[in-house]
Tab-separated table of C-alpha atoms and ligand atoms in Angstrom:
chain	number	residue	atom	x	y	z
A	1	UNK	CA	37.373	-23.223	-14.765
A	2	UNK	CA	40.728	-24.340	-16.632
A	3	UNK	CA	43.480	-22.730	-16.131
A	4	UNK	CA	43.606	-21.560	-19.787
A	5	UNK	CA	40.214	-19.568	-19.374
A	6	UNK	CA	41.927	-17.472	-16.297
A	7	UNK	CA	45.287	-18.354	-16.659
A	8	UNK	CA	46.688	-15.202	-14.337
A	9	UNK	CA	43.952	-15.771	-11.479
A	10	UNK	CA	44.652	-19.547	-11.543
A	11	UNK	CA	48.387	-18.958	-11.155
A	12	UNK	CA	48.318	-15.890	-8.612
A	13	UNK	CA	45.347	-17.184	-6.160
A	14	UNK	CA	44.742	-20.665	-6.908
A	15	UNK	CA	42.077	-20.771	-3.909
A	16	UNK	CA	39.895	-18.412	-5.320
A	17	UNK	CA	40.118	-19.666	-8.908
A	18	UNK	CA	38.777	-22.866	-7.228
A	19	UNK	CA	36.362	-20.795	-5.720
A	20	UNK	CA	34.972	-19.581	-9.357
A	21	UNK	CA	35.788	-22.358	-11.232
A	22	UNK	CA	33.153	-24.635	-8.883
A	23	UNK	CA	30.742	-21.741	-9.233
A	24	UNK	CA	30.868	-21.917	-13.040
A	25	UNK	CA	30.285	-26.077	-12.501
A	26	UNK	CA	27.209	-25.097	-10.442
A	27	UNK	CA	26.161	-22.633	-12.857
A	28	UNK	CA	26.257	-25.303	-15.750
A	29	UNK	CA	24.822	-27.867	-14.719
A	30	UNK	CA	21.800	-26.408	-12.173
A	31	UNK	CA	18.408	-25.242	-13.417
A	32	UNK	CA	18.690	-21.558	-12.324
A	33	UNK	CA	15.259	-20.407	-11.761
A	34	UNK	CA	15.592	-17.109	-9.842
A	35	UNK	CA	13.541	-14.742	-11.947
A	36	UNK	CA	15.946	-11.968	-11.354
A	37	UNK	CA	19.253	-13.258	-12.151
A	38	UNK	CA	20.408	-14.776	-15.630
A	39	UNK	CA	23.648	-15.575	-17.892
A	40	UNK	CA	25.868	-12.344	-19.465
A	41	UNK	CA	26.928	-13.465	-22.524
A	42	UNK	CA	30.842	-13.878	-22.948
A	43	UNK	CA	31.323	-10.503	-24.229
A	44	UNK	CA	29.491	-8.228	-21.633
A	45	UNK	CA	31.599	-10.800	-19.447
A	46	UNK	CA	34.652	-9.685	-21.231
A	47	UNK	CA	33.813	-6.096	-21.214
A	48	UNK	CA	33.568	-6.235	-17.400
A	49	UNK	CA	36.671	-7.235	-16.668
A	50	UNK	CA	38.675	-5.057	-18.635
A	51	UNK	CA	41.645	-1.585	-17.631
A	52	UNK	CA	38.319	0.216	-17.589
A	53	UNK	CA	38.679	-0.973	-13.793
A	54	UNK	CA	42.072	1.602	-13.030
A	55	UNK	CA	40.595	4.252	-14.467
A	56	UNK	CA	38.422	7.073	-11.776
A	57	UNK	CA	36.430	9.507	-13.618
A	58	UNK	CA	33.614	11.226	-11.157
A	59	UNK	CA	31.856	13.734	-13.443
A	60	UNK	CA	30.019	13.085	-16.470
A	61	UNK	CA	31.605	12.823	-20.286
A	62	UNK	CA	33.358	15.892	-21.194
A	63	UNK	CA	32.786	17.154	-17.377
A	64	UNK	CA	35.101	15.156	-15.379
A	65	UNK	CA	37.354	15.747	-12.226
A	66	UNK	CA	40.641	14.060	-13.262
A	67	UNK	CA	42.683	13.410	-16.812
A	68	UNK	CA	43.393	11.065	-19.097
A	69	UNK	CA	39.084	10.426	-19.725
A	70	UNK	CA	39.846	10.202	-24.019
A	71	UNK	CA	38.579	6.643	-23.657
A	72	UNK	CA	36.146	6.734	-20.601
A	73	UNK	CA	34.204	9.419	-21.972
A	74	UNK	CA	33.675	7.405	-24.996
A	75	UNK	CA	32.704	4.536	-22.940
A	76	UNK	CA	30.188	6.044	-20.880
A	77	UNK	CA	29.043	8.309	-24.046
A	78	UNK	CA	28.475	5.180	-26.219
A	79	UNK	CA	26.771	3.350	-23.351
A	80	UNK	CA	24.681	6.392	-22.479
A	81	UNK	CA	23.364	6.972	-26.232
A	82	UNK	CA	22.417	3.076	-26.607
A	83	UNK	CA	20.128	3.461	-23.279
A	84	UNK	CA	18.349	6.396	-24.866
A	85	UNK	CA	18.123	4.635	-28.609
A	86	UNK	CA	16.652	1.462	-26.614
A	87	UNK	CA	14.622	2.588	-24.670
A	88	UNK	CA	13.552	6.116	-26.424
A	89	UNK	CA	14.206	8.429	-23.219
A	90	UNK	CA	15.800	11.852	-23.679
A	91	UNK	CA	18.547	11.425	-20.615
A	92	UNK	CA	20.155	8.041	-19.097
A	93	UNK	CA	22.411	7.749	-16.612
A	94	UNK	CA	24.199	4.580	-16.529
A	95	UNK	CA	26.606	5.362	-13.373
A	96	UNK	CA	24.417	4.531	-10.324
A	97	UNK	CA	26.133	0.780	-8.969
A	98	UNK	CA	23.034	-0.991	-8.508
A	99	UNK	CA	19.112	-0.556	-8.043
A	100	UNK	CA	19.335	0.382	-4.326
A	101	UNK	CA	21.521	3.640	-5.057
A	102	UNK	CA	19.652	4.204	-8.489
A	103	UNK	CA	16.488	4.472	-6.354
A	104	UNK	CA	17.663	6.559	-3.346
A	105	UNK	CA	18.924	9.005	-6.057
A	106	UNK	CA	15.872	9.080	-7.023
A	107	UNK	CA	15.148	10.635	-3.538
A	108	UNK	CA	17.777	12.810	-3.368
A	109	UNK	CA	16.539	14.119	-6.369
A	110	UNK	CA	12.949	14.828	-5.765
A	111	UNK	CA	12.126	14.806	-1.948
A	112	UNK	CA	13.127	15.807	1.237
A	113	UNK	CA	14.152	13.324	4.705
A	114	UNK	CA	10.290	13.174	5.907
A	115	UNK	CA	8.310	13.855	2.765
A	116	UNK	CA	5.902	11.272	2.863
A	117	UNK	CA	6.824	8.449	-0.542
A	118	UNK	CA	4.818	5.320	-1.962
A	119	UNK	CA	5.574	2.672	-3.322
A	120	UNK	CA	4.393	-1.487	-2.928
A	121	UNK	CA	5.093	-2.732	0.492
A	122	UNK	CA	8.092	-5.293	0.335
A	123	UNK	CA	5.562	-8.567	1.001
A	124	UNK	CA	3.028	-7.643	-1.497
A	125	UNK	CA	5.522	-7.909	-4.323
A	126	UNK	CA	6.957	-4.518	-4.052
A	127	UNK	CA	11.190	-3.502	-2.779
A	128	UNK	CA	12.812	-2.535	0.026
A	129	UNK	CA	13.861	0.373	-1.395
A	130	UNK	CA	9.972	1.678	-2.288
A	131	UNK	CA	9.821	3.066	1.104
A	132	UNK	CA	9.767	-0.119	3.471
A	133	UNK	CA	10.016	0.243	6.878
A	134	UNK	CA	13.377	-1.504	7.552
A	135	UNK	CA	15.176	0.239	4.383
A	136	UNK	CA	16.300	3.900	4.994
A	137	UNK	CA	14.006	4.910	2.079
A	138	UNK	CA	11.298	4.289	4.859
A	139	UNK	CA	13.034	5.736	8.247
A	140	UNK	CA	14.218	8.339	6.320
A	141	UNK	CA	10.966	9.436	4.516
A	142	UNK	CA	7.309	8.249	5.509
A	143	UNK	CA	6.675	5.599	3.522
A	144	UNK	CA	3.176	4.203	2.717
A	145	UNK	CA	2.227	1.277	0.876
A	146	UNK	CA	-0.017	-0.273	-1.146
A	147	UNK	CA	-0.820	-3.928	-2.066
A	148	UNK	CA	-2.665	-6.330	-3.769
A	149	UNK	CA	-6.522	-7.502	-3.631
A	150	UNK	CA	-7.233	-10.916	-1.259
A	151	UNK	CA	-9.052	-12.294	-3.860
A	152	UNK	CA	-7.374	-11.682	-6.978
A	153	UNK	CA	-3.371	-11.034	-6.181
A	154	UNK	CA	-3.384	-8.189	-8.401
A	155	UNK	CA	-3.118	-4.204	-7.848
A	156	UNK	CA	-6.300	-3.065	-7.248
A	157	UNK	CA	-5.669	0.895	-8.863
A	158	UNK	CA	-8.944	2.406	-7.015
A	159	UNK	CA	-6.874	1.208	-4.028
A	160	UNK	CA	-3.907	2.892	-4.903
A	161	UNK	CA	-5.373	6.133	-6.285
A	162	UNK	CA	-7.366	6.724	-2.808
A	163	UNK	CA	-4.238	5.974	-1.010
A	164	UNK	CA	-2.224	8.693	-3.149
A	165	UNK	CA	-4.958	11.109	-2.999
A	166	UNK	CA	-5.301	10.845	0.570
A	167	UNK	CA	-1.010	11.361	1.229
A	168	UNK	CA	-0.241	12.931	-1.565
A	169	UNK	CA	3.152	11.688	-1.780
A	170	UNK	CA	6.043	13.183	-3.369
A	171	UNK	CA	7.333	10.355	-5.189
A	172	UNK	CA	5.082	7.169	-6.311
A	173	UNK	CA	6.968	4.056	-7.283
A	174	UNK	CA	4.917	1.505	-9.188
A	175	UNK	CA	6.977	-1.750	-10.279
A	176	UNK	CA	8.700	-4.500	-7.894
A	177	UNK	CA	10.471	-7.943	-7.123
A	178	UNK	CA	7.882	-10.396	-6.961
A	179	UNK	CA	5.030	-9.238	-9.457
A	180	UNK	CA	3.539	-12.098	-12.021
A	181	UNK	CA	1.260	-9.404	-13.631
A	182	UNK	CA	1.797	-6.684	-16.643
A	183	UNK	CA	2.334	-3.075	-14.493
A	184	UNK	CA	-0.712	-0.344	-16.156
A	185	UNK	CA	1.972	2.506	-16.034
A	186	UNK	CA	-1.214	4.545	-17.604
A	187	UNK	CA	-2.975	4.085	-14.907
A	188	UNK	CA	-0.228	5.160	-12.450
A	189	UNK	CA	0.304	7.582	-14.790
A	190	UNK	CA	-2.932	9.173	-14.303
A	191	UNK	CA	-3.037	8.407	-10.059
A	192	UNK	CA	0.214	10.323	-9.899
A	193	UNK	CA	-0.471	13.311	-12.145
A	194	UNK	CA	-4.262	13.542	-9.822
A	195	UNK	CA	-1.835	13.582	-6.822
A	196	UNK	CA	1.120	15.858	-7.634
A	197	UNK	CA	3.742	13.392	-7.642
A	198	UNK	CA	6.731	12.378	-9.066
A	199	UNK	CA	6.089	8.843	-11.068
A	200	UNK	CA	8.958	6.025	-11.189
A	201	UNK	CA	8.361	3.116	-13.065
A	202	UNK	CA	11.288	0.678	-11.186
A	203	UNK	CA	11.468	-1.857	-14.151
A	204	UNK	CA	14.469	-3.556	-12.641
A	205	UNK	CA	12.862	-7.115	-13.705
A	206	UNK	CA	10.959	-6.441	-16.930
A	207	UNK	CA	13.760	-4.101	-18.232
A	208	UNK	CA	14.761	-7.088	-20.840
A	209	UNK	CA	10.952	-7.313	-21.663
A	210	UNK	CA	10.548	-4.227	-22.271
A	211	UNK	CA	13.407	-3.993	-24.351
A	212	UNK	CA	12.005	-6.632	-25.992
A	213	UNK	CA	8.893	-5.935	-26.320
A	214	UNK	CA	7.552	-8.399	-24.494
A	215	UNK	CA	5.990	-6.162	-21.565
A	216	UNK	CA	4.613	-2.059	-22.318
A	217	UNK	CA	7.002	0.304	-21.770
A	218	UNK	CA	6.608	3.317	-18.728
A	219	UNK	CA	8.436	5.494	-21.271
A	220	UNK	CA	5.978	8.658	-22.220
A	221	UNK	CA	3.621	7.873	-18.480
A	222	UNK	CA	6.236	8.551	-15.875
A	223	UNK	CA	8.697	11.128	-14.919
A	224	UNK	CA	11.334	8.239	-14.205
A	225	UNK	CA	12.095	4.498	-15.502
A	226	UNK	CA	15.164	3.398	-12.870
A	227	UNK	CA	16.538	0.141	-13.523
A	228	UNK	CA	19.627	-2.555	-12.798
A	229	UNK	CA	20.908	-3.928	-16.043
A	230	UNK	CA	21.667	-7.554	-15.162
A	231	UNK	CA	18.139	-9.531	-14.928
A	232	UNK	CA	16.204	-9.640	-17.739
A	233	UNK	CA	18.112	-7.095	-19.895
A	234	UNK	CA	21.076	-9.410	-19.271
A	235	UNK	CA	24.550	-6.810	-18.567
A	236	UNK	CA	26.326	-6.843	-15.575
A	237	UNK	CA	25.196	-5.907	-12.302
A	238	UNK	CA	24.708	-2.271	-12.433
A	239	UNK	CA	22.085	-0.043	-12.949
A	240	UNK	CA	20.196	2.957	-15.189
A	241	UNK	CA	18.100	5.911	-14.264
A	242	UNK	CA	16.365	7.618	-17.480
A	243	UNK	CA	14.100	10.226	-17.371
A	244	UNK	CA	12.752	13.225	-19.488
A	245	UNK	CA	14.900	16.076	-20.635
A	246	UNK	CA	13.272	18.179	-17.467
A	247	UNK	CA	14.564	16.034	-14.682
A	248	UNK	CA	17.701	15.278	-15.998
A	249	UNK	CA	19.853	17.896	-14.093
A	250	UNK	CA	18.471	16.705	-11.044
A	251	UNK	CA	19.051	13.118	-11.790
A	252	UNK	CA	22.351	13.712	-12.290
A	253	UNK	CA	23.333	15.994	-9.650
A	254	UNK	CA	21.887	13.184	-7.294
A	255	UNK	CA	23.741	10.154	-8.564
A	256	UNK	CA	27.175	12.224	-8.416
A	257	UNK	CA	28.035	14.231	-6.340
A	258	UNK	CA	25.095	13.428	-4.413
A	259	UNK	CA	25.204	9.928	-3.649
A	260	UNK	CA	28.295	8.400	-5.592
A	261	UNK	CA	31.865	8.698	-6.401
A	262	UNK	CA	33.879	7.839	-9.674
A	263	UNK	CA	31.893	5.232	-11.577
A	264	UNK	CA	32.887	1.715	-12.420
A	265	UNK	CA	33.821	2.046	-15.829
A	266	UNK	CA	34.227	-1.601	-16.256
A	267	UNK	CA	30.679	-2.246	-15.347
A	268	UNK	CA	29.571	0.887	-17.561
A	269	UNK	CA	31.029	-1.080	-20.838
A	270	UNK	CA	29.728	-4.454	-19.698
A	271	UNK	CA	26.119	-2.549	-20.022
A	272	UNK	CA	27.256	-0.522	-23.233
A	273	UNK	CA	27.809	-4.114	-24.648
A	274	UNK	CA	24.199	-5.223	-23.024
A	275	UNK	CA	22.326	-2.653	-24.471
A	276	UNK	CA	23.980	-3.298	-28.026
A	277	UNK	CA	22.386	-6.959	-27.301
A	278	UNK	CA	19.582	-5.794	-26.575
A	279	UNK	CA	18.926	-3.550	-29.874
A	280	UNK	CA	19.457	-6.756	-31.756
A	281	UNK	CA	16.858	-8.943	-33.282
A	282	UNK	CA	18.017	-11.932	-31.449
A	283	UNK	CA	17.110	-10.043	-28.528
A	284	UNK	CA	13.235	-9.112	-29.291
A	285	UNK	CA	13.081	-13.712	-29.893
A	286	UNK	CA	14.832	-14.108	-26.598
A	287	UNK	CA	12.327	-11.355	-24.933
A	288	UNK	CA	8.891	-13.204	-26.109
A	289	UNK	CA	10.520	-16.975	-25.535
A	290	UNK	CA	11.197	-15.641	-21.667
A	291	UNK	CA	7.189	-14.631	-21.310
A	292	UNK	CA	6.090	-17.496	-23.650
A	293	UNK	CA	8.159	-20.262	-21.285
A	294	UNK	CA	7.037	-18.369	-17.940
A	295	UNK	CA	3.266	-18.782	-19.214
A	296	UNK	CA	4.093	-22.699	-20.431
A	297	UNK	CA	5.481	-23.198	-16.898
A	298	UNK	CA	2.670	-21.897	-15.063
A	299	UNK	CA	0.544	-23.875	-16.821
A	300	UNK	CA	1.958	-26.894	-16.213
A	301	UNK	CA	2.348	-25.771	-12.459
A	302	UNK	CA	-1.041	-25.338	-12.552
A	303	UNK	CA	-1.906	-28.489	-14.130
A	304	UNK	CA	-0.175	-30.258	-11.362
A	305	UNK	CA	-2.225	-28.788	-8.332
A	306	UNK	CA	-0.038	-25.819	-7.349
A	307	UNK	CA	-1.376	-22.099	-6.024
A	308	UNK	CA	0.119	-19.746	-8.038
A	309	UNK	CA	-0.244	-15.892	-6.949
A	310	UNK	CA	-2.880	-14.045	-9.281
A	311	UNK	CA	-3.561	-17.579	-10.732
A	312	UNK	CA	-0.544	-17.353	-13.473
A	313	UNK	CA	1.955	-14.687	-14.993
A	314	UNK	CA	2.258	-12.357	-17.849
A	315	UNK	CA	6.171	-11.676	-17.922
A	316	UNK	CA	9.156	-13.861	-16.348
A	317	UNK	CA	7.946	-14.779	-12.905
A	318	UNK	CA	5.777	-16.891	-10.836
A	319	UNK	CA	5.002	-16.436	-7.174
A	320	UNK	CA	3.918	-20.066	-5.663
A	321	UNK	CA	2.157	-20.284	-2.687
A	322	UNK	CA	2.720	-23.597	-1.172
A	323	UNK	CA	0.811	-23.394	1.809
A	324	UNK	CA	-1.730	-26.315	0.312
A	325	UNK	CA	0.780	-28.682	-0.803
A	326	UNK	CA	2.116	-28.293	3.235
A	327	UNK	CA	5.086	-27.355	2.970
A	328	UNK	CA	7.169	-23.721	3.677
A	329	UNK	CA	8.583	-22.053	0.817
A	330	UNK	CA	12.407	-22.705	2.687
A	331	UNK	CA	11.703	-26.447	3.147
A	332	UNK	CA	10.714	-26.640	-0.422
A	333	UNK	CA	13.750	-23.969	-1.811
A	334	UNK	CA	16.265	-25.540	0.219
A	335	UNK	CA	14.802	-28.969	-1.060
A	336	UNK	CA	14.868	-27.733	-5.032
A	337	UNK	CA	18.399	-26.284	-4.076
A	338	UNK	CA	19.523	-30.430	-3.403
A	339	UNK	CA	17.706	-31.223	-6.908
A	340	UNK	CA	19.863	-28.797	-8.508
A	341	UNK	CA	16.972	-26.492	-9.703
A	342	UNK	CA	17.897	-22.785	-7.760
A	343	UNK	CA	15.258	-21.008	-6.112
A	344	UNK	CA	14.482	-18.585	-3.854
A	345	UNK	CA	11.886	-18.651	-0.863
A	346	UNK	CA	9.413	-15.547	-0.716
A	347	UNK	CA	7.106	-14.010	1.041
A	348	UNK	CA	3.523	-14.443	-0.920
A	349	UNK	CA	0.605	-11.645	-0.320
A	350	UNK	CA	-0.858	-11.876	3.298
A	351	UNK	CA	1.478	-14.180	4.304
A	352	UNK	CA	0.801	-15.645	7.492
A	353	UNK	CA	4.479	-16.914	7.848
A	354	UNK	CA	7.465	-14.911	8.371
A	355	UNK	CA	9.738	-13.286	6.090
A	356	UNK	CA	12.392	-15.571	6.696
A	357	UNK	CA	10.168	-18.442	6.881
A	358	UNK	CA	7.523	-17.468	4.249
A	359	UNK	CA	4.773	-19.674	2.524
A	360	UNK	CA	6.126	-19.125	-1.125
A	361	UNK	CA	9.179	-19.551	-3.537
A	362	UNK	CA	9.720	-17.180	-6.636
A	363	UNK	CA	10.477	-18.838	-9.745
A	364	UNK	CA	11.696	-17.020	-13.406
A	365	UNK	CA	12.112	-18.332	-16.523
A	366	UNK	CA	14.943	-15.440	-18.062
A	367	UNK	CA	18.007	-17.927	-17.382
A	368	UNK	CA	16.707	-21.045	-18.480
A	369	UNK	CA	15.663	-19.263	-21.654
A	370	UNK	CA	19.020	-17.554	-22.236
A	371	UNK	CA	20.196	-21.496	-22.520
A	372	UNK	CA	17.630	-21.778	-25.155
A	373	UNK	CA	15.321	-23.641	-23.443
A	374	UNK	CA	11.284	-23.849	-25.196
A	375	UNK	CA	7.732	-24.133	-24.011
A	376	UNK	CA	8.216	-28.048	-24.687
A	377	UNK	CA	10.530	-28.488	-21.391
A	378	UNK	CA	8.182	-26.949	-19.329
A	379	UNK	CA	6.467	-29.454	-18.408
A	380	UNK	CA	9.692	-31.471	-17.828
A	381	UNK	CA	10.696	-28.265	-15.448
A	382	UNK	CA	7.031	-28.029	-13.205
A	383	UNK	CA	7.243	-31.710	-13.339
A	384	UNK	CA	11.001	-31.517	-11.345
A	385	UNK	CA	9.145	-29.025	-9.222
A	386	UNK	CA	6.498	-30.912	-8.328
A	387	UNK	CA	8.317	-34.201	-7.418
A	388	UNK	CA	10.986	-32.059	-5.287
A	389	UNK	CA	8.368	-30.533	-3.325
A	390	UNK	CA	6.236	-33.809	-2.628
A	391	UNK	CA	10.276	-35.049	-2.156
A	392	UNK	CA	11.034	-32.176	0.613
A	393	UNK	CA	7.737	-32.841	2.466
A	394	UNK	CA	8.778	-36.450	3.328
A	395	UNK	CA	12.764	-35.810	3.266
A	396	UNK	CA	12.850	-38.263	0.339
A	397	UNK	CA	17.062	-37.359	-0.439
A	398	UNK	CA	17.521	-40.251	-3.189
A	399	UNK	CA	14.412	-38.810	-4.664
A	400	UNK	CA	16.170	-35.132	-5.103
A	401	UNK	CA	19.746	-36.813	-6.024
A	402	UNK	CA	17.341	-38.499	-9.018
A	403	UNK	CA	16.049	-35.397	-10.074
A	404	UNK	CA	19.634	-33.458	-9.869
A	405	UNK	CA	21.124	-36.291	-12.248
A	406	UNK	CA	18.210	-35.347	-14.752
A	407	UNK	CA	18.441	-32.002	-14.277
A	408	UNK	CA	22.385	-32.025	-15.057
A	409	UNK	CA	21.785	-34.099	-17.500
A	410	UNK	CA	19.126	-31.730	-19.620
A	411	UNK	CA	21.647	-28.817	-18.706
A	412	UNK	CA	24.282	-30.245	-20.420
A	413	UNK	CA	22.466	-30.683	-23.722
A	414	UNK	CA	22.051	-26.645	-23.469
A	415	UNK	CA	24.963	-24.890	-22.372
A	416	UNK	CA	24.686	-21.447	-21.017
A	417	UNK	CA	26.588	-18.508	-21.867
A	418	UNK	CA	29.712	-17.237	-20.985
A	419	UNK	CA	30.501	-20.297	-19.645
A	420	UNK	CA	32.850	-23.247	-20.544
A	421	UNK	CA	31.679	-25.977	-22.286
A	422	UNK	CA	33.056	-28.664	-20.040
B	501	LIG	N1	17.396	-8.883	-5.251
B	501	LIG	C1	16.476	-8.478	-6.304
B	501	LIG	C2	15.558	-9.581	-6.673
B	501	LIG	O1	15.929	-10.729	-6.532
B	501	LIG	O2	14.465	-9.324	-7.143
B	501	LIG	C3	15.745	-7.240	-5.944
B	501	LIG	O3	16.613	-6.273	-5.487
């Protein structure tokens, strides 16, 4: 970071500009794989960081506890109105601060401490906030979970309809962290209305996809669609909850006062200026290259003897299972990490390791796309992979350093947005 990008923070706090200027090296010149993280472009960036920030405003536009909201309700307005053109919902609300709080509003909203709630356990693919045991949404409610099949990685639906006919739950998430496969929200559709419960598609990952185009959209088969706005849709770290007219009240009422204060205004432009993105042509291009690299990728994973969870991927992600190439899915992240290509260990369906020690990584082609990277550097990427891997299982360190130099070196033939050229 030069002092001319941030010449204020540089001046005031020269230890933390250091801080972000070395993160915005790292960001440049590493392959970020991490399917659920990306690049804003320079104006959601700039929209983020705006006098939005001194502003409170609890309430909704035109409804709001303090003065002086001329602006902020246009903000939030505009913002709120792009959601619904995008993704053709009657209500959004664009105020919850991140996926976690958009989901437990979703309980607020619709169940009661100790109703009984489903969603995908947390190792299958699913999220902590679906009702796993360790996040409140499962000590606070009974949670029970479905998975995938043994033998194919995918949701088996039988599975999950006896489950939901059997508990009758009052809320059924479908949708997760770690799932290489297109979601049926028809079918879910049709388990939850058998059941009696509330549907909520949690498209946190495929948001951008399904903006896009690139994946089916829950909109018209659930009751809810809950998502952050800063993986594949590409805003700032936030979140949405959109929903039909019916529940909107409810929706509401449980994001604030329920659960929330004032919302961060700053963070509700950076996703007005997302979702304007996102409308745009460029946008529907970016959405198929993200699915078309992810497939190219897996292919060439494939091709190079790797176990990939449900054999491959329809969307942006890729769950490897690494148990036959011997080595743990930390060994190997921590490994990539050192080749510059970013990571993140996971958990892969009946894992026999532990969570913090699992068999797998995750991998995600929506950043390396947003750099405008194609199918044809795919199999430059899986090759990286594979030679860091075979690298980490005999501690080969000059090996990695070679594969960082190449790695920088690709990176800086494709800078990334929002960030400096140098
Ligand atoms: N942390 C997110 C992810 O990486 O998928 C889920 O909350």
């Amino acid at each position: 970071m030069s002092a001319s990008r941030h010449p204020a923070l540089t001046a005031v706090d020269p230890e933390l500009a250091s801080f972000v200027a070395a993160e915005e090296t790292l960001q440049a010149q590493t392959l970020r794989l991490i399917p659920s993280e990306n690049y804003v472009s320079a104006a959601v960036l700039e929209a983020s960081g705006t006098v939005l920030q001194n502003k409170y405003s609890e309430g909704y536009p035109g409804r709001r506890y303090y003065e002086g909201q001329q602006n902020i309700d246009r903000v939030e307005a505009l913002a709120v109105e792009r959601a619904k053109g995008l993704f053709g919902v009657d209500h959004a609300n664009v105020q919850p601060y991140s996926g976690s709080p958009a989901n437990l509003a979703v309980y607020l909203a619709f169940a009661k401490p100790g109703d009984t709630v489903m969603g995908m356990a947390l190792p299958m693919g699913g999220h902590l906030t679906h009702g796993w045991g360790v996040s409140a949404t499962g000590s606070w409610f009974r949670g029970v979970q479905y998975g995938v099949s043994a033998e194919t990685g995918l949701i088996d639906y039988d599975a999950v309809r006896e489950l939901a006919l059997a508990e009758r739950p009052k809320i059924i998430f479908c949708g997760g962290t770690a799932l290489p496969r297109t979601i049926d929200f028809e079918a879910f559709s049709s388990i939850a209305q058998e059941a009696g419960s509330v549907l909520v598609a949690d498209v946190a990952h495929i948001a951008g996809l399904i903006a896009g185009g690139a994946h089916p959209s829950p909109v018209g088969h659930v009751d809810v669609v809950s998502t952050t706005t800063h993986k594949t849709l590409r805003g700032p770290r936030g979140a949405m909850l959109m929903c039909k007219e019916e529940h909107a009240k409810a929706l509401d009422k449980a994001v604030f006062p329920g659960l929330q204060g004032g919302p961060h205004n700053q963070t509700t432009a950076g996703i007005a200026v997302a979702l304007h993105e996102a409308a745009q042509p460029s946008f529907v291009t970016y959405a198929h290259a993200v699915v078309a690299n992810a497939k190219a990728l897996a292919a060439a994973l494939l091709e190079r003897g790797f176990d990939l969870v449900s054999g491959g991927t329809d969307n942006h992600l890729i769950l490897m299972d690494l148990t036959s190439r011997g080595v743990a899915g930390k060994v190997a992240a921590k490994a990539l990490d050192r080749a510059g290509i970013v990571v993140n260990y996971n958990t892969v369906p009946f894992d026999p390791r532990k969570p913090f020690d699992p068999s797998g990584i995750r991998i995600g082609t929506p950043s390396l796309t947003s750099r405008g990277l194609g199918t044809d550097h795919m199999p430059v990427v899986a090759e990286w992979i594979s030679r860091a891997v075979d690298a980490a299982a005999k501690s080969d360190e000059p090996a990695l350093a070679a594969i960082r130099a190449e790695v920088a070196d690709l990176m800086a033939a494709h800078p990334a947005p929002g960030l400096p050229l140098s």
